[in-house]
Tab-separated table of C-alpha atoms in Angstrom:
chain	number	residue	atom	x	y	z
A	104	ASP	CA	65.105	-0.565	3.773
A	105	ALA	CA	64.916	-2.000	1.176
A	106	GLY	CA	65.510	0.957	-1.533
A	107	VAL	CA	63.282	0.921	-4.576
A	108	ILE	CA	62.501	-2.538	-6.141
A	109	GLN	CA	61.643	-3.066	-8.936
A	110	SER	CA	59.900	-6.304	-11.076
A	111	PRO	CA	61.509	-8.059	-13.131
A	112	ARG	CA	64.772	-7.415	-13.617
A	113	HIS	CA	64.535	-8.687	-17.481
A	114	GLU	CA	61.979	-9.129	-19.626
A	115	VAL	CA	61.650	-10.651	-23.782
A	116	THR	CA	57.882	-10.946	-25.060
A	117	GLU	CA	57.271	-10.988	-28.555
A	118	MET	CA	55.938	-7.703	-30.400
A	119	GLY	CA	52.624	-8.023	-29.931
A	120	GLN	CA	52.381	-9.098	-26.105
A	121	GLU	CA	51.403	-7.082	-22.760
A	122	VAL	CA	53.796	-6.216	-20.532
A	123	THR	CA	53.769	-5.602	-16.592
A	124	LEU	CA	56.468	-3.426	-15.478
A	125	ARG	CA	56.464	-3.553	-11.864
A	126	CYS	CA	57.583	-1.528	-8.392
A	127	LYS	CA	57.208	-0.912	-5.282
A	128	PRO	CA	58.653	2.542	-3.711
A	129	ILE	CA	60.281	2.912	-0.476
A	130	SER	CA	57.689	3.466	1.926
A	131	GLY	CA	57.136	6.790	3.375
A	132	HIS	CA	58.448	8.439	-0.188
A	133	ASN	CA	55.254	10.531	-1.688
A	134	SER	CA	56.204	10.745	-4.825
A	135	LEU	CA	57.677	7.934	-7.421
A	136	PHE	CA	58.892	8.029	-11.444
A	137	TRP	CA	58.906	6.282	-14.678
A	138	TYR	CA	62.047	6.647	-16.332
A	139	ARG	CA	63.361	5.143	-20.342
A	140	GLN	CA	66.625	5.000	-21.082
A	141	THR	CA	67.824	4.280	-24.348
A	142	MET	CA	71.515	4.656	-25.766
A	143	MET	CA	69.783	7.731	-28.613
A	144	ARG	CA	67.377	9.475	-26.503
A	145	GLY	CA	68.810	8.967	-22.716
A	146	LEU	CA	66.646	9.340	-19.426
A	147	GLU	CA	63.414	10.160	-20.213
A	148	LEU	CA	60.705	11.108	-17.766
A	149	LEU	CA	57.351	9.094	-18.571
A	150	ILE	CA	55.400	9.600	-15.814
A	151	TYR	CA	55.242	11.139	-12.482
A	152	PHE	CA	52.917	10.237	-9.667
A	153	ASN	CA	52.062	12.681	-6.506
A	154	ASN	CA	50.361	10.957	-2.858
A	155	ASN	CA	49.244	8.715	-5.236
A	156	VAL	CA	48.052	10.809	-8.658
A	157	PRO	CA	49.493	10.732	-11.371
A	158	ILE	CA	50.520	14.716	-12.526
A	159	ASP	CA	52.418	14.669	-15.692
A	160	ASP	CA	51.754	11.484	-18.468
A	161	SER	CA	52.981	13.932	-21.170
A	162	GLY	CA	56.371	11.327	-21.621
A	163	MET	CA	53.819	8.451	-22.181
A	164	PRO	CA	54.893	7.868	-25.784
A	165	GLU	CA	51.041	6.978	-27.233
A	166	ASP	CA	48.149	5.482	-26.019
A	167	ARG	CA	49.931	1.826	-25.768
A	168	PHE	CA	51.285	2.935	-22.872
A	169	SER	CA	49.513	3.723	-19.654
A	170	ALA	CA	50.591	3.822	-15.706
A	171	LYS	CA	49.015	3.082	-12.351
A	172	MET	CA	49.289	3.507	-8.636
A	173	PRO	CA	46.662	2.057	-7.007
A	174	ASN	CA	48.162	2.649	-3.919
A	175	ALA	CA	51.267	4.562	-1.649
A	176	SER	CA	53.140	1.007	-2.275
A	177	PHE	CA	52.731	-0.270	-5.427
A	178	SER	CA	52.948	1.630	-9.139
A	179	THR	CA	52.542	-0.208	-12.449
A	180	LEU	CA	53.936	0.425	-16.064
A	181	LYS	CA	51.852	-1.842	-18.912
A	182	ILE	CA	52.459	-1.704	-22.637
A	183	GLN	CA	50.156	-3.124	-25.198
A	184	PRO	CA	50.742	-4.171	-27.879
A	185	SER	CA	55.220	-3.807	-26.989
A	186	GLU	CA	56.790	-2.701	-30.884
A	187	PRO	CA	60.413	-3.517	-30.471
A	188	ARG	CA	60.947	0.175	-30.567
A	189	ASP	CA	59.467	0.155	-26.631
A	190	SER	CA	62.989	-1.922	-26.258
A	191	ALA	CA	64.503	0.476	-23.245
A	192	VAL	CA	65.390	-0.142	-19.463
A	193	TYR	CA	62.957	1.199	-17.807
A	194	PHE	CA	63.523	2.698	-14.314
A	195	CYS	CA	61.246	3.896	-11.430
A	196	ALA	CA	62.481	6.139	-9.271
A	197	SER	CA	60.663	7.841	-5.541
A	198	SER	CA	61.446	10.732	-3.525
A	199	PRO	CA	60.419	11.723	-0.120
A	200	ARG	CA	58.223	15.094	-1.314
A	201	GLN	CA	57.485	17.159	-3.764
A	202	GLY	CA	60.084	19.167	-5.673
A	203	GLY	CA	63.100	19.202	-8.266
A	204	ASP	CA	65.219	19.576	-5.582
A	205	GLU	CA	64.908	16.344	-3.429
A	206	LYS	CA	67.311	13.412	-4.034
A	207	LEU	CA	65.713	10.211	-6.334
A	208	PHE	CA	66.120	7.007	-5.676
A	209	PHE	CA	66.289	4.273	-8.598
A	210	GLY	CA	65.830	0.782	-8.678
A	211	SER	CA	67.741	-1.576	-10.477
A	212	GLY	CA	66.080	-1.042	-13.604
A	213	THR	CA	63.569	-3.865	-15.484
A	214	GLN	CA	66.030	-4.539	-18.782
A	215	LEU	CA	62.670	-5.056	-21.691
A	216	SER	CA	63.781	-6.412	-25.139
A	217	VAL	CA	60.516	-6.274	-27.907
A	218	LEU	CA	61.237	-8.995	-30.034
B	17	ALA	CA	63.103	25.794	-19.506
B	18	GLN	CA	66.623	23.912	-18.819
B	19	SER	CA	69.100	22.418	-20.516
B	20	VAL	CA	72.480	20.633	-19.827
B	21	THR	CA	75.665	18.964	-21.822
B	22	GLN	CA	78.367	16.888	-21.414
B	23	LEU	CA	81.573	18.120	-22.681
B	24	ASP	CA	82.457	14.332	-23.109
B	25	SER	CA	81.412	10.977	-23.242
B	26	HIS	CA	84.142	9.009	-22.232
B	27	VAL	CA	86.841	9.720	-20.253
B	28	SER	CA	89.148	7.760	-19.329
B	29	VAL	CA	91.973	7.941	-16.851
B	30	SER	CA	94.675	5.825	-15.140
B	31	GLU	CA	94.023	4.377	-11.580
B	32	GLY	CA	95.142	7.387	-8.901
B	33	THR	CA	94.543	9.981	-11.391
B	34	PRO	CA	92.781	13.143	-10.979
B	35	VAL	CA	88.546	12.576	-12.668
B	36	LEU	CA	87.044	15.601	-14.073
B	37	LEU	CA	84.103	15.407	-15.443
B	38	ARG	CA	82.940	18.459	-17.445
B	39	CYS	CA	79.196	19.703	-17.559
B	40	ASN	CA	77.682	23.009	-18.848
B	41	TYR	CA	74.244	24.194	-17.936
B	42	SER	CA	70.786	26.441	-19.417
B	43	SER	CA	68.036	27.880	-16.581
B	44	SER	CA	66.065	30.208	-17.070
B	45	TYR	CA	65.318	30.243	-13.529
B	46	SER	CA	67.194	29.138	-9.692
B	47	PRO	CA	68.659	25.722	-10.996
B	48	SER	CA	69.308	22.615	-8.324
B	49	LEU	CA	72.089	20.444	-9.981
B	50	PHE	CA	73.063	17.647	-9.427
B	51	TRP	CA	75.768	14.654	-10.478
B	52	TYR	CA	73.936	11.048	-10.251
B	53	VAL	CA	76.373	7.600	-11.083
B	54	GLN	CA	75.319	4.597	-12.740
B	55	HIS	CA	76.611	1.127	-12.897
B	56	PRO	CA	76.616	-1.580	-14.808
B	57	ASN	CA	73.382	-3.190	-14.496
B	58	LYS	CA	72.224	-0.960	-11.326
B	59	GLY	CA	69.890	2.409	-11.000
B	60	LEU	CA	71.427	5.754	-10.576
B	61	GLN	CA	72.732	6.512	-6.891
B	62	LEU	CA	72.968	10.527	-5.987
B	63	LEU	CA	76.687	11.553	-5.954
B	64	LEU	CA	75.833	14.525	-5.228
B	65	LYS	CA	73.553	18.076	-5.010
B	66	TYR	CA	73.867	21.876	-5.192
B	67	THR	CA	70.497	23.730	-4.024
B	68	SER	CA	71.940	27.575	-3.859
B	69	ALA	CA	73.901	27.217	-0.925
B	70	ALA	CA	77.859	26.639	-0.759
B	71	THR	CA	79.479	27.203	-4.157
B	72	LEU	CA	81.745	23.953	-3.575
B	73	VAL	CA	79.350	21.071	-3.159
B	74	LYS	CA	81.039	17.567	-1.307
B	75	GLY	CA	79.646	13.995	-2.650
B	76	ILE	CA	79.988	10.245	-1.889
B	77	ASN	CA	83.205	8.653	-2.463
B	78	GLY	CA	85.702	12.195	-2.755
B	79	PHE	CA	83.534	13.249	-5.291
B	80	GLU	CA	83.229	17.263	-5.385
B	81	ALA	CA	81.776	19.711	-7.592
B	82	GLU	CA	82.337	23.494	-7.958
B	83	PHE	CA	78.757	25.909	-8.863
B	84	LYS	CA	79.744	28.441	-11.409
B	85	LYS	CA	77.096	30.733	-11.562
B	86	SER	CA	79.328	33.182	-14.737
B	87	GLU	CA	80.795	29.687	-15.861
B	88	THR	CA	77.274	28.111	-15.967
B	89	SER	CA	78.609	24.651	-15.311
B	90	PHE	CA	79.298	22.057	-12.517
B	91	HIS	CA	82.258	19.936	-13.186
B	92	LEU	CA	82.642	17.163	-11.617
B	93	THR	CA	86.267	15.827	-9.781
B	94	LYS	CA	87.956	13.780	-7.576
B	95	PRO	CA	91.300	13.643	-6.890
B	96	SER	CA	92.378	10.147	-7.592
B	97	ALA	CA	90.455	7.973	-9.127
B	98	HIS	CA	89.475	3.802	-7.508
B	99	MET	CA	89.182	1.371	-10.118
B	100	SER	CA	85.765	1.496	-8.448
B	101	ASP	CA	84.693	4.611	-9.742
B	102	ALA	CA	84.198	3.346	-13.549
B	103	ALA	CA	80.714	3.530	-14.282
B	104	GLU	CA	78.551	5.770	-15.915
B	105	TYR	CA	77.918	9.866	-14.607
B	106	PHE	CA	74.957	11.718	-14.767
B	107	CYS	CA	74.969	15.833	-14.994
B	108	VAL	CA	70.857	16.412	-14.009
B	109	VAL	CA	70.025	20.518	-14.308
B	110	THR	CA	65.569	20.916	-11.885
B	111	LEU	CA	64.729	24.355	-10.960
B	112	THR	CA	64.519	24.158	-7.626
B	113	GLY	CA	61.067	24.447	-5.071
B	114	ALA	CA	58.507	22.590	-4.496
B	115	GLY	CA	56.515	22.754	-7.564
B	116	SER	CA	58.915	21.447	-9.782
B	117	TYR	CA	59.842	17.361	-10.599
B	118	GLN	CA	61.313	17.749	-13.956
B	119	LEU	CA	64.387	16.138	-13.750
B	120	THR	CA	66.803	17.396	-17.204
B	121	PHE	CA	69.508	14.405	-17.574
B	122	GLY	CA	72.426	14.215	-19.139
B	123	LYS	CA	73.611	12.291	-21.703
B	124	GLY	CA	75.805	10.886	-19.564
B	125	THR	CA	79.532	10.648	-19.507
B	126	LYS	CA	81.001	6.715	-19.199
B	127	LEU	CA	84.366	6.877	-17.237
B	128	SER	CA	86.477	4.200	-17.591
B	129	VAL	CA	89.914	4.025	-15.086
B	130	ILE	CA	93.154	1.820	-16.567
B	131	PRO	CA	94.181	-0.232	-13.783
């Protein structure tokens, strides 16, 4: 199994530009998470999908952020317009079932730099 | 409500000596507890998890952790550090059960191993 695949690995963009991060979860997993990691705030849950449906998006910072999961094998996180304070590492993770005691499988992350 | 405190932001040990990474948690209900490891430029990987079974949990790469309810602790240990153990370690708490998905991550402990 290839694991959770994220793209791109690195993204450098200018303030005001649209940024789209992509994630392919492990086949058969029905829970998908987007996290943001910064030095100041650590790991924060942005949004959680179960069976492709957004269950909890309370962690999305503001309306500039949106996430979709059109099918079981693909999800996107979009930032429009981007701002320098969005610079962080964004992780996608999936798990086989809904449940807090389930193991999460993380992708390698997307390092986003907004200039 | 739940929270987790990693008592040391940085731990440095010599190769071949024991490792102790400390974690205290707070949870209103029966918790599930995890340790994840993050190597540089990588996603997080599960080391071990506790979900109300045996209080001493063995994980990968020789790590283990003991759940102590009376002390609300879940410290991570390894008898002998290896250079490849140098990484950042995260203690995580959540609620046990199918309805939970909110994981609370500690701020992380960076482990350095000196040759």
